[in-house]
mmCIF file with all atom_site columns, C-alpha atoms in Angstrom:
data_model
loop_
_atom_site.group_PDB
_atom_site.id
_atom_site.type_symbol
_atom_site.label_atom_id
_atom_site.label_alt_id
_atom_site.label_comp_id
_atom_site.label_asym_id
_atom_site.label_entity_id
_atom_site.label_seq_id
_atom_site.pdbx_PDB_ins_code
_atom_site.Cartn_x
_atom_site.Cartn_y
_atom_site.Cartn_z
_atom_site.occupancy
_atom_site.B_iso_or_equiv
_atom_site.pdbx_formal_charge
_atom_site.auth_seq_id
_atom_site.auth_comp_id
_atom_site.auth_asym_id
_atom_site.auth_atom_id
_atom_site.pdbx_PDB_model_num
ATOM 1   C CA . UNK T 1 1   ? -9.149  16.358  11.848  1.00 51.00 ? 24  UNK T CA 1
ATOM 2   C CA . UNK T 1 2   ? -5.960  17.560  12.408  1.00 58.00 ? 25  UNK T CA 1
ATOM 3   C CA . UNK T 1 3   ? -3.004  15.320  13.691  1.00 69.00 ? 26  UNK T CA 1
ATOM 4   C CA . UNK T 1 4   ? 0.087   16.887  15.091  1.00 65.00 ? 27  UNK T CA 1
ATOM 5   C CA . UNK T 1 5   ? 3.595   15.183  14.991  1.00 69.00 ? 28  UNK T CA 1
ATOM 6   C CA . UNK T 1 6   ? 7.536   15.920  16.434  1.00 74.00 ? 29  UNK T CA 1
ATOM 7   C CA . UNK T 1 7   ? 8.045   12.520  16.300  1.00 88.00 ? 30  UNK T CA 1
ATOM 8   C CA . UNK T 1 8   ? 11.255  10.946  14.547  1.00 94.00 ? 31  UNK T CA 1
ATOM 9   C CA . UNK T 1 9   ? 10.608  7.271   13.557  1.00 96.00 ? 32  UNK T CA 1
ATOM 10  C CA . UNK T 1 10  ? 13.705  5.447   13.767  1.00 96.00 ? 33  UNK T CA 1
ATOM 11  C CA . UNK T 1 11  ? 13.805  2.315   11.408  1.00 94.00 ? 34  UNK T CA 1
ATOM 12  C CA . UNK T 1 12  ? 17.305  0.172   10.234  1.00 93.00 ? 35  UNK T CA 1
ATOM 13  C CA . UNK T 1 13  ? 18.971  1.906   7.485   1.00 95.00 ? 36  UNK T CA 1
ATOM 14  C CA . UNK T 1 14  ? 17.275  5.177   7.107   1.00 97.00 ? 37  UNK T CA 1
ATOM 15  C CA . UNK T 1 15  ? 14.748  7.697   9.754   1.00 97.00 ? 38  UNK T CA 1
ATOM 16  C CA . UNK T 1 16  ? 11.470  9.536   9.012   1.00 97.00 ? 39  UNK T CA 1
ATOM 17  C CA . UNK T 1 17  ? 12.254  13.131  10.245  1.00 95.00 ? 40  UNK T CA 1
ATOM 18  C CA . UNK T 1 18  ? 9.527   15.436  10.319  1.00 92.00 ? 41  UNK T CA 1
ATOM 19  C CA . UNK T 1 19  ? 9.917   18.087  7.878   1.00 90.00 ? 42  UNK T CA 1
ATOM 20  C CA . UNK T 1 20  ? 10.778  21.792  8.533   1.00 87.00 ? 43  UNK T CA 1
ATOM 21  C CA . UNK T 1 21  ? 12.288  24.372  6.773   1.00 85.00 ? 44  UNK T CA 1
ATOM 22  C CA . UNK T 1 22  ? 16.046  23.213  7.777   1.00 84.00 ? 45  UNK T CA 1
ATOM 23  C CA . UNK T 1 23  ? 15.591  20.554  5.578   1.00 82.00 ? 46  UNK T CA 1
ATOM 24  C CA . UNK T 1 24  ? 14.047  21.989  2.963   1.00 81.00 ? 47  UNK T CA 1
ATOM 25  C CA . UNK T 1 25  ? 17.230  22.504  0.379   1.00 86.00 ? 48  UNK T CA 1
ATOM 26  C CA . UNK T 1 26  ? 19.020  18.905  0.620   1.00 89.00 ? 49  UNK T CA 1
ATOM 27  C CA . UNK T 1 27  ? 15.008  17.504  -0.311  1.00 90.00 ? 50  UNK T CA 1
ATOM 28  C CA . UNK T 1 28  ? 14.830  19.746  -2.851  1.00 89.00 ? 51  UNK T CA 1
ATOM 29  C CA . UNK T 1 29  ? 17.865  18.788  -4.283  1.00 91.00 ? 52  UNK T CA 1
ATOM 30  C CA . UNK T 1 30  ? 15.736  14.916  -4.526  1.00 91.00 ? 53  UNK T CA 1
ATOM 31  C CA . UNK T 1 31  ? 13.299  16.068  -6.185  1.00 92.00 ? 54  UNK T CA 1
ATOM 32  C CA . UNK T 1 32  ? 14.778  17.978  -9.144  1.00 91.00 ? 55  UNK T CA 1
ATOM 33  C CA . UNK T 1 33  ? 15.446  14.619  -10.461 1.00 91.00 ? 56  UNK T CA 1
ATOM 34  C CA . UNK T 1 34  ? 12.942  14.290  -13.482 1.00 89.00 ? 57  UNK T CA 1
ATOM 35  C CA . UNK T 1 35  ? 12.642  10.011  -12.780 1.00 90.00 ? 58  UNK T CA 1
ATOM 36  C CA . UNK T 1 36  ? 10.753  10.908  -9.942  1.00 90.00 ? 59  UNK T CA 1
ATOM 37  C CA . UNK T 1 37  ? 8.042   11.954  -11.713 1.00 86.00 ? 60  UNK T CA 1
ATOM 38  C CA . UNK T 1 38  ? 7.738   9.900   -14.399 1.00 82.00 ? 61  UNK T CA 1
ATOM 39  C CA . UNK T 1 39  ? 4.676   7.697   -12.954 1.00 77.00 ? 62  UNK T CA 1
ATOM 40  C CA . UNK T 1 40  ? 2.913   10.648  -11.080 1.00 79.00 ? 63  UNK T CA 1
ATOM 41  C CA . UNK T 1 41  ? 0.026   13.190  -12.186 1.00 76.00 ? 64  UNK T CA 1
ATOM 42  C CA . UNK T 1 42  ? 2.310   15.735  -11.117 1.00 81.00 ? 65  UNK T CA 1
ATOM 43  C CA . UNK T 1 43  ? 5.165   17.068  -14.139 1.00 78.00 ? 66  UNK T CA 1
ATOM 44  C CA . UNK T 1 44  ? 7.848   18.975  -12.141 1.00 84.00 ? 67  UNK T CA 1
ATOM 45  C CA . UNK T 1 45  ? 9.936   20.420  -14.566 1.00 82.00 ? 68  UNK T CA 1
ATOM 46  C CA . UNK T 1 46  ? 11.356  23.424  -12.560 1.00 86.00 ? 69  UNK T CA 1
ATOM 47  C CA . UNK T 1 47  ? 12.628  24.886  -9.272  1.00 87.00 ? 70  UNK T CA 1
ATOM 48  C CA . UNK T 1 48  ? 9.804   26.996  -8.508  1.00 90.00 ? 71  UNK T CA 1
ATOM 49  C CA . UNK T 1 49  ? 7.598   24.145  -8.734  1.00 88.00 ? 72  UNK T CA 1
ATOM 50  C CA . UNK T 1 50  ? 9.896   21.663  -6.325  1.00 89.00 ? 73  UNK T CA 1
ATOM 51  C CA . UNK T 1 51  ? 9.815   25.171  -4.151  1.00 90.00 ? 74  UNK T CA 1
ATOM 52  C CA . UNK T 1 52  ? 5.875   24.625  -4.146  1.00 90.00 ? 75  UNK T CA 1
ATOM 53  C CA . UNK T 1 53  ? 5.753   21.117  -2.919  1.00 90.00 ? 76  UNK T CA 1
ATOM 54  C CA . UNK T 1 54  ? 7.790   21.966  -0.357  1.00 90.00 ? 77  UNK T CA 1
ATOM 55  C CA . UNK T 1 55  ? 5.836   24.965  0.764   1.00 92.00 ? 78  UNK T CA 1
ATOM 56  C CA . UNK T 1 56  ? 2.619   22.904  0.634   1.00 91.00 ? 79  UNK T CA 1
ATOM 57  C CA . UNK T 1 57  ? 4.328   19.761  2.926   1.00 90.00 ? 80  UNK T CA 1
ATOM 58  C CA . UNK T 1 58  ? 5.516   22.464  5.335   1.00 89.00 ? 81  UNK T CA 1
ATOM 59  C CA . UNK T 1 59  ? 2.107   24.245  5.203   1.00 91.00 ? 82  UNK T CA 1
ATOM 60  C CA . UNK T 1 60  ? 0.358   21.586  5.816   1.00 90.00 ? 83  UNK T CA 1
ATOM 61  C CA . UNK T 1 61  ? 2.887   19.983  8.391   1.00 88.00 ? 84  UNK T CA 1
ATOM 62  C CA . UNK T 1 62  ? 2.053   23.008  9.969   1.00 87.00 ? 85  UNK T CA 1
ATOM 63  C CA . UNK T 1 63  ? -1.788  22.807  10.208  1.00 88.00 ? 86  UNK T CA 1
ATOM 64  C CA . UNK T 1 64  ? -1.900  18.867  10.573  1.00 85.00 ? 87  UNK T CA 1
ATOM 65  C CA . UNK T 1 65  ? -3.427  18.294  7.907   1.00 89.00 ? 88  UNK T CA 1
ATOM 66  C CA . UNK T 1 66  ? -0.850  16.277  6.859   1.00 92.00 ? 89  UNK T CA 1
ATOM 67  C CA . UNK T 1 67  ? 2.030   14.121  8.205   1.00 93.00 ? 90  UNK T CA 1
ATOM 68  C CA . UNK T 1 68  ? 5.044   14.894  6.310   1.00 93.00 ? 91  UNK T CA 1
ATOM 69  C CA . UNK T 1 69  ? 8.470   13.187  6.889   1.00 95.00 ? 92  UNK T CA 1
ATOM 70  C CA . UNK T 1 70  ? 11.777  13.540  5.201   1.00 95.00 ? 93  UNK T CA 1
ATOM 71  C CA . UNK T 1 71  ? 13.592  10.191  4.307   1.00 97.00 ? 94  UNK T CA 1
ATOM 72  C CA . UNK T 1 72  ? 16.905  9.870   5.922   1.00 97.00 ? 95  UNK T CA 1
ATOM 73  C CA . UNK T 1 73  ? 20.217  7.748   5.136   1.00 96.00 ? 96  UNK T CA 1
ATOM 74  C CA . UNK T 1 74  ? 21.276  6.904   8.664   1.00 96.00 ? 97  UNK T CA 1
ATOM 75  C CA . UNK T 1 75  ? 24.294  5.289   7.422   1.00 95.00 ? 98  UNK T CA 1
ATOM 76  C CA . UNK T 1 76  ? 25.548  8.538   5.306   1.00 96.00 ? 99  UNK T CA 1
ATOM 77  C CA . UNK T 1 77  ? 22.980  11.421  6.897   1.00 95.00 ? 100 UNK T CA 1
ATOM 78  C CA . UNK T 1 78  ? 21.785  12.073  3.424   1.00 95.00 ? 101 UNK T CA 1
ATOM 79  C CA . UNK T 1 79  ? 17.862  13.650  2.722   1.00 95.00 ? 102 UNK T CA 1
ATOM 80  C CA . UNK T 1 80  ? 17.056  10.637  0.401   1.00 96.00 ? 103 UNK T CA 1
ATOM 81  C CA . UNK T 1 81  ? 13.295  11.699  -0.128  1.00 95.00 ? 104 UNK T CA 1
ATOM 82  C CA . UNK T 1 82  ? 10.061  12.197  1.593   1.00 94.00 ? 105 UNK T CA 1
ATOM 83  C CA . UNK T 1 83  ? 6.388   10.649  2.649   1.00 96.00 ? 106 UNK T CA 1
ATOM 84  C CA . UNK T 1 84  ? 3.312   11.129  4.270   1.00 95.00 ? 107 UNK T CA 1
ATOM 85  C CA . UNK T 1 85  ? 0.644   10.344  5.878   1.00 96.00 ? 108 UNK T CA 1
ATOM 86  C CA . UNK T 1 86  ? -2.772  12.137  4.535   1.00 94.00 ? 109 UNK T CA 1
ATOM 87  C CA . UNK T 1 87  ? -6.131  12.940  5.834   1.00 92.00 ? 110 UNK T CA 1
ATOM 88  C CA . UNK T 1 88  ? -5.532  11.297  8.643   1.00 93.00 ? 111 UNK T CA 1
ATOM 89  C CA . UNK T 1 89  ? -9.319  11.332  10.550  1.00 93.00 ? 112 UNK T CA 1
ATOM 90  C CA . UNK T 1 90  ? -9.232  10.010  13.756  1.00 91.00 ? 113 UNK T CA 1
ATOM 91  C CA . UNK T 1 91  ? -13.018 10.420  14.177  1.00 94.00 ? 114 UNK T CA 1
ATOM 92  C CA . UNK T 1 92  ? -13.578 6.765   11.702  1.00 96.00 ? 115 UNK T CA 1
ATOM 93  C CA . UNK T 1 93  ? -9.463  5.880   12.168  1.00 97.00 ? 116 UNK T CA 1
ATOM 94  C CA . UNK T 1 94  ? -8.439  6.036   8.707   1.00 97.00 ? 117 UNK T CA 1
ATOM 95  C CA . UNK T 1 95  ? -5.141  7.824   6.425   1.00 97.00 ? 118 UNK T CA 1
ATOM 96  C CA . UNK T 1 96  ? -3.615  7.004   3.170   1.00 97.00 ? 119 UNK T CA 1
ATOM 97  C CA . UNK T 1 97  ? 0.014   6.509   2.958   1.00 97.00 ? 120 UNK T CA 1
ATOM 98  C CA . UNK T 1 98  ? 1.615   8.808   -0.015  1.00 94.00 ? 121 UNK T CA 1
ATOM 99  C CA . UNK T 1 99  ? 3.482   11.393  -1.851  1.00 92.00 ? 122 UNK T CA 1
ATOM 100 C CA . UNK T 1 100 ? 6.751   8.796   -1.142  1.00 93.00 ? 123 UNK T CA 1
ATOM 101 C CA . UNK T 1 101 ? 9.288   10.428  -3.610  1.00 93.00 ? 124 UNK T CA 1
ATOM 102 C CA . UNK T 1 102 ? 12.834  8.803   -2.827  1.00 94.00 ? 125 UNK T CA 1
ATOM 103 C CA . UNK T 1 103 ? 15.961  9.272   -5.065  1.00 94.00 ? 126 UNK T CA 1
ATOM 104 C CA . UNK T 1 104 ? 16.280  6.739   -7.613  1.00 93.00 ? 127 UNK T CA 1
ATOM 105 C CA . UNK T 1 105 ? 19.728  5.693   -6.189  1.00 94.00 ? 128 UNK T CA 1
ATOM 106 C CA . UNK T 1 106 ? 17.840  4.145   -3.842  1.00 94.00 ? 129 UNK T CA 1
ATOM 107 C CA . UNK T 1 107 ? 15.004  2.405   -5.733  1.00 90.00 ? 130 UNK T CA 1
ATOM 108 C CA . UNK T 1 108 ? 15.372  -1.284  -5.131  1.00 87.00 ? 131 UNK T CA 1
ATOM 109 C CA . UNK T 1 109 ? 16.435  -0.897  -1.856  1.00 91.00 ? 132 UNK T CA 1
ATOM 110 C CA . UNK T 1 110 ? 14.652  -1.613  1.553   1.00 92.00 ? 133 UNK T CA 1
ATOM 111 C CA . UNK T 1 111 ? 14.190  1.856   1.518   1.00 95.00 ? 134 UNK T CA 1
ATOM 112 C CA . UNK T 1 112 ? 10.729  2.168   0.716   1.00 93.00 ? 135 UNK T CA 1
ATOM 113 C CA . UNK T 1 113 ? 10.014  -0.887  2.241   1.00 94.00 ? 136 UNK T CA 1
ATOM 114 C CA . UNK T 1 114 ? 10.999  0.310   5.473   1.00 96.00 ? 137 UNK T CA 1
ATOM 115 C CA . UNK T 1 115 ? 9.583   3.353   5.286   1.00 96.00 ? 138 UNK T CA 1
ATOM 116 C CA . UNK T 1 116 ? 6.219   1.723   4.890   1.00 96.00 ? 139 UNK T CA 1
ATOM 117 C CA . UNK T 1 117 ? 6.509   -0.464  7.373   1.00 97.00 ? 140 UNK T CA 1
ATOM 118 C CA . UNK T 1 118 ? 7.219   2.627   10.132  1.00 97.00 ? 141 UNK T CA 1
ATOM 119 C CA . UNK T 1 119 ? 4.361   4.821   8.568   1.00 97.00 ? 142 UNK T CA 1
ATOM 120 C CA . UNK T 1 120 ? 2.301   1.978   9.058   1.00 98.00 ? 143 UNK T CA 1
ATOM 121 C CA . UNK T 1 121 ? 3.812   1.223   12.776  1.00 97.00 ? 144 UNK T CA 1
ATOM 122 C CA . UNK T 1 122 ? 2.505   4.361   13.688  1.00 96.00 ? 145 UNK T CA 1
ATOM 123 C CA . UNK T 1 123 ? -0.951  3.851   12.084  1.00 97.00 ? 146 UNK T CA 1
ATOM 124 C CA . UNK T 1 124 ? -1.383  1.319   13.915  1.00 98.00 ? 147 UNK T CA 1
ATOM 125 C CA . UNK T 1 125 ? -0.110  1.138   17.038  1.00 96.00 ? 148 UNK T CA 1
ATOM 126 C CA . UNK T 1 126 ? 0.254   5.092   17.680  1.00 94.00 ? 149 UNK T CA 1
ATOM 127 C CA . UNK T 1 127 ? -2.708  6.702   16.328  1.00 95.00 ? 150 UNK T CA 1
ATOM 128 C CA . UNK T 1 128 ? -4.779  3.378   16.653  1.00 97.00 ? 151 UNK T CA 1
ATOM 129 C CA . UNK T 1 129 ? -6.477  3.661   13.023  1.00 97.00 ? 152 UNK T CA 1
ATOM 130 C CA . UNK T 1 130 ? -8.314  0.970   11.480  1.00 98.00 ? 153 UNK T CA 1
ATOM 131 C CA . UNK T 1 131 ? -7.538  1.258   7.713   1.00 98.00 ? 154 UNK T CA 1
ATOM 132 C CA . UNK T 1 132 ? -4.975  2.917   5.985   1.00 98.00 ? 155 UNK T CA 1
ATOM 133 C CA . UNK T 1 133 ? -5.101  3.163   2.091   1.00 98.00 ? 156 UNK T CA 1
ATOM 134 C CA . UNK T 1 134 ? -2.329  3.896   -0.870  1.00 97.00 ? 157 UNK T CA 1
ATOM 135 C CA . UNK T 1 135 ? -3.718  5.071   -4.221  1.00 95.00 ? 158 UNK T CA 1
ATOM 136 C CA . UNK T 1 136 ? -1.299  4.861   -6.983  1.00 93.00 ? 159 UNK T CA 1
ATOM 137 C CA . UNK T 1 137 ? -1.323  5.570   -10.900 1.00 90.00 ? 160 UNK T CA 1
ATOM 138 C CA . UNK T 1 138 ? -2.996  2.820   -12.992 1.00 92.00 ? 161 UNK T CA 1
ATOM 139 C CA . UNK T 1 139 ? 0.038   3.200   -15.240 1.00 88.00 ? 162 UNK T CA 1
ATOM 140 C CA . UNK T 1 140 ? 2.781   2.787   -12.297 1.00 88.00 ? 163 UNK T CA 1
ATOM 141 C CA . UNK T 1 141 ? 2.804   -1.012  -12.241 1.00 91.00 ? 164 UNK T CA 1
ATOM 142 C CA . UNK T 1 142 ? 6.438   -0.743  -10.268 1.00 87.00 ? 165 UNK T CA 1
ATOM 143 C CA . UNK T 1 143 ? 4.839   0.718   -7.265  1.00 89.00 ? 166 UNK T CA 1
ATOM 144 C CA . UNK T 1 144 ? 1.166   -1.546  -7.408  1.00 94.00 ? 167 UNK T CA 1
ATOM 145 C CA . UNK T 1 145 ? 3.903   -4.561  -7.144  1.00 92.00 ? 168 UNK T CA 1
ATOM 146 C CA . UNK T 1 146 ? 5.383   -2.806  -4.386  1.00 90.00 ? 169 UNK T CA 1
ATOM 147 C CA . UNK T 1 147 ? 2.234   -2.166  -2.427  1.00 94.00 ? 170 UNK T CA 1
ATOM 148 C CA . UNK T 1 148 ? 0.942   -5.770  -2.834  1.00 95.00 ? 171 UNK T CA 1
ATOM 149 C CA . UNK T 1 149 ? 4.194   -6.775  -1.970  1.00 92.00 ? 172 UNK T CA 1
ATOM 150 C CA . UNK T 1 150 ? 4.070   -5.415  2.122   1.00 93.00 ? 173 UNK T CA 1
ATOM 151 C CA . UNK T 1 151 ? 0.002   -7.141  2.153   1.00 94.00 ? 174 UNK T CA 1
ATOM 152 C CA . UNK T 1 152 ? -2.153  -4.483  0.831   1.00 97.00 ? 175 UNK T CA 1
ATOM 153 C CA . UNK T 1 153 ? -5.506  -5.659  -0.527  1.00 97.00 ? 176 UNK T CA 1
ATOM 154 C CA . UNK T 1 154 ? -6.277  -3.718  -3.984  1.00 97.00 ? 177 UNK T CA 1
ATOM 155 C CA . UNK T 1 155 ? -9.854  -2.496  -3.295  1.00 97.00 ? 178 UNK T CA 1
ATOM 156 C CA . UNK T 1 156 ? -10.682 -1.306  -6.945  1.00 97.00 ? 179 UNK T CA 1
ATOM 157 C CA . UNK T 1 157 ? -10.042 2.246   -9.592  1.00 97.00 ? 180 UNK T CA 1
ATOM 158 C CA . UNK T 1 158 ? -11.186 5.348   -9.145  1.00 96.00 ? 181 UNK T CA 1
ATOM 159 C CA . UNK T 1 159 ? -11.585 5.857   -13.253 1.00 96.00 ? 182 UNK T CA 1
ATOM 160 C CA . UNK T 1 160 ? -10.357 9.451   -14.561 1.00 95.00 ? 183 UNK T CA 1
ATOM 161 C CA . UNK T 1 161 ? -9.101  10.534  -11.069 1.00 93.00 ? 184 UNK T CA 1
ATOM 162 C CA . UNK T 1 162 ? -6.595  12.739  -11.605 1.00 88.00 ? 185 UNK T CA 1
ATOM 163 C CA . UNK T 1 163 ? -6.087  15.187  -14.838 1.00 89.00 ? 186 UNK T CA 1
ATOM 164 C CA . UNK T 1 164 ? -1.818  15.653  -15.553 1.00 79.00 ? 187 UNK T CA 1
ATOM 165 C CA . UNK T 1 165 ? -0.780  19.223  -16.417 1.00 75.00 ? 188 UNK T CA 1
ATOM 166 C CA . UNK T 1 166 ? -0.563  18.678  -20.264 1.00 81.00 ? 189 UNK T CA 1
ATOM 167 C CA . UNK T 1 167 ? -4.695  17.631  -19.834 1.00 86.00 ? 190 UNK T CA 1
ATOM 168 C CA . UNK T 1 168 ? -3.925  13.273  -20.193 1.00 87.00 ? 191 UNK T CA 1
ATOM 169 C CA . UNK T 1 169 ? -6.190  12.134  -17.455 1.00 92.00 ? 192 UNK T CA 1
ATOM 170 C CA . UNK T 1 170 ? -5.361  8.952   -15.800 1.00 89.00 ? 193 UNK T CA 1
ATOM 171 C CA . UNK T 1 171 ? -7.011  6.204   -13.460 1.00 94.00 ? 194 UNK T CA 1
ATOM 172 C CA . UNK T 1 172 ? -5.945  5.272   -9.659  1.00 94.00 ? 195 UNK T CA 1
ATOM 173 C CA . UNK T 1 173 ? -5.955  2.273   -7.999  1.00 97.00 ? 196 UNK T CA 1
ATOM 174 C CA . UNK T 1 174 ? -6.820  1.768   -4.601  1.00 98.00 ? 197 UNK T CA 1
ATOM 175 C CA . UNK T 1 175 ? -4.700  -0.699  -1.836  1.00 98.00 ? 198 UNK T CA 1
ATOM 176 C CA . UNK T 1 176 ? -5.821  -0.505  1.768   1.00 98.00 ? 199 UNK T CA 1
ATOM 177 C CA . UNK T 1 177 ? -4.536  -2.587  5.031   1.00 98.00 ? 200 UNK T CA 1
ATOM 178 C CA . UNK T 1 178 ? -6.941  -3.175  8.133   1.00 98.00 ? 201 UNK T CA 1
ATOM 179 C CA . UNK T 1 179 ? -6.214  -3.562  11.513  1.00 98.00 ? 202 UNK T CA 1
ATOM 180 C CA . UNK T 1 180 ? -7.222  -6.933  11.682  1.00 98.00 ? 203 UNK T CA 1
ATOM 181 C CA . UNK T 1 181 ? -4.907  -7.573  8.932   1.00 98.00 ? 204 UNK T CA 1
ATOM 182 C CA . UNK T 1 182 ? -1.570  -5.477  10.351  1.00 98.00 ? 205 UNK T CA 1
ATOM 183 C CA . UNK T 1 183 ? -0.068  -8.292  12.650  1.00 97.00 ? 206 UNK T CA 1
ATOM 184 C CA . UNK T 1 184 ? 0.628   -10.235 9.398   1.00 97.00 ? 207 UNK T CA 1
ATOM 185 C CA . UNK T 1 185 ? 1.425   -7.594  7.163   1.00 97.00 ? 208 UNK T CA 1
ATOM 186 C CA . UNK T 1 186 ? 3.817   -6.445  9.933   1.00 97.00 ? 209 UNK T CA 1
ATOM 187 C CA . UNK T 1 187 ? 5.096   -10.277 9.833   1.00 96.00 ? 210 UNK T CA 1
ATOM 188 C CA . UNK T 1 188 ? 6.163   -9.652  6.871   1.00 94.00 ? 211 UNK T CA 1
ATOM 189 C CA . UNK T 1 189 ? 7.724   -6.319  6.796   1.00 95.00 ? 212 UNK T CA 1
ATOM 190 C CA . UNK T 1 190 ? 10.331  -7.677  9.389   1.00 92.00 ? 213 UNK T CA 1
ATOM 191 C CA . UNK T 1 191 ? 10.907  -10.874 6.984   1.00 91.00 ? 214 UNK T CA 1
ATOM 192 C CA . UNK T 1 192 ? 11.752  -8.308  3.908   1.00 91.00 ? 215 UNK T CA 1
ATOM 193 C CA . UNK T 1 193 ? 13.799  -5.449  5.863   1.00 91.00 ? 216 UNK T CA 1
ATOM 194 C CA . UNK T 1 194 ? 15.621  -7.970  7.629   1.00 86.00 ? 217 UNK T CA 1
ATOM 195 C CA . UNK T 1 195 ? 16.381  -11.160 5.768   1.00 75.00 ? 218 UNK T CA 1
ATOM 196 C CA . UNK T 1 196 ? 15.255  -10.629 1.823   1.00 63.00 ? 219 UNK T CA 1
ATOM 197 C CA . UNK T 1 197 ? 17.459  -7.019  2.008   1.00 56.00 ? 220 UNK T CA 1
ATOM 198 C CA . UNK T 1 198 ? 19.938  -8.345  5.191   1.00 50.00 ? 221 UNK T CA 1
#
């Protein structure tokens, strides 16, 4: 089902802006940096390729299939990155949160942090869903700690998931937050943005 979305989510230190073409070169610019990609499925390795994730986000932008936001520095205006929400079904209320690429001058920040926290604000308490999941490489133990960091529940693998472009194939792991569990999750997200990174 698709979802449809002008919104601009307006957090602390940085805003989810919905992507469109305007904005297409200064993200582009993010994600030529090879670090990016270093725990992902995906190898992006040249322009043409950045060029094609940014076709597919606006595509898909485009048809709602997707939600697809770029990460803003409100301090300095700067396209910092980009995330999404996916498949969102509002028949059974459920997304996943992911594709969050952000410049690794600002890993270790409350950047990604924040943006979770707004992604999952609107969830929540905009489109009313009941579950929202993140699924992130077996091998990328930085962001598992990061997910189980904001509350989410690690449901279990999904073994040989995803097959990289030299043929490795890898596992995913599986973090979801519930409704029921959102007010406390939420709790928390306002005790990291605004005293742990304050």
């Amino acid at each position: 089902m698709s979802v449809m979305n002008t919104q601009i989510l307006d957090g602390k230190s940085i805003k989810l802006v919905p992507i469109d073409e305007s904005l297409g070169d200064g993200l582009a610019r993010v994600l030529r940096n090879p670090d990016i990609w270093e725990f992902t499925w995906r190898k992006i390795t040249s322009d043409e390729q950045v060029q094609g994730l940014i076709s597919t986000a606006l595509a898909n932008q485009k048809n709602g299939s997707q939600i697809t936001f770029t990460i803003i520095d409100k301090a300095t205006e700067r396209i910092i990155g980009t995330t999404r929400i996916m498949h969102p079904d509002l028949v059974h209320r459920n997304a996943e949160i992911g594709c969050t690429w952000i410049s690794p001058d600002y890993w270790r920040t409350s950047v990604n942090t924040e943006g979770k926290s707004l992604l999952l604000h609107y969830c929540f308490e905009e489109l009313k869903l009941i579950r929202v999941e993140f699924t992130v490489v077996a091998n990328n133990l930085r962001s598992q700690r990061a997910v189980e960091r904001i509350g989410a529940v690690k449901e279990g693998v999904l073994r040989k998931h995803r097959i990289k472009s030299d043929g490795s194939i890898h596992d995913n792991v599986v973090f979801s937050i519930l409704d029921t569990e959102w007010p406390a999750v939420k709790e928390n997200l306002h005790y990291l943005i605004n005293d742990k990174y304050a």
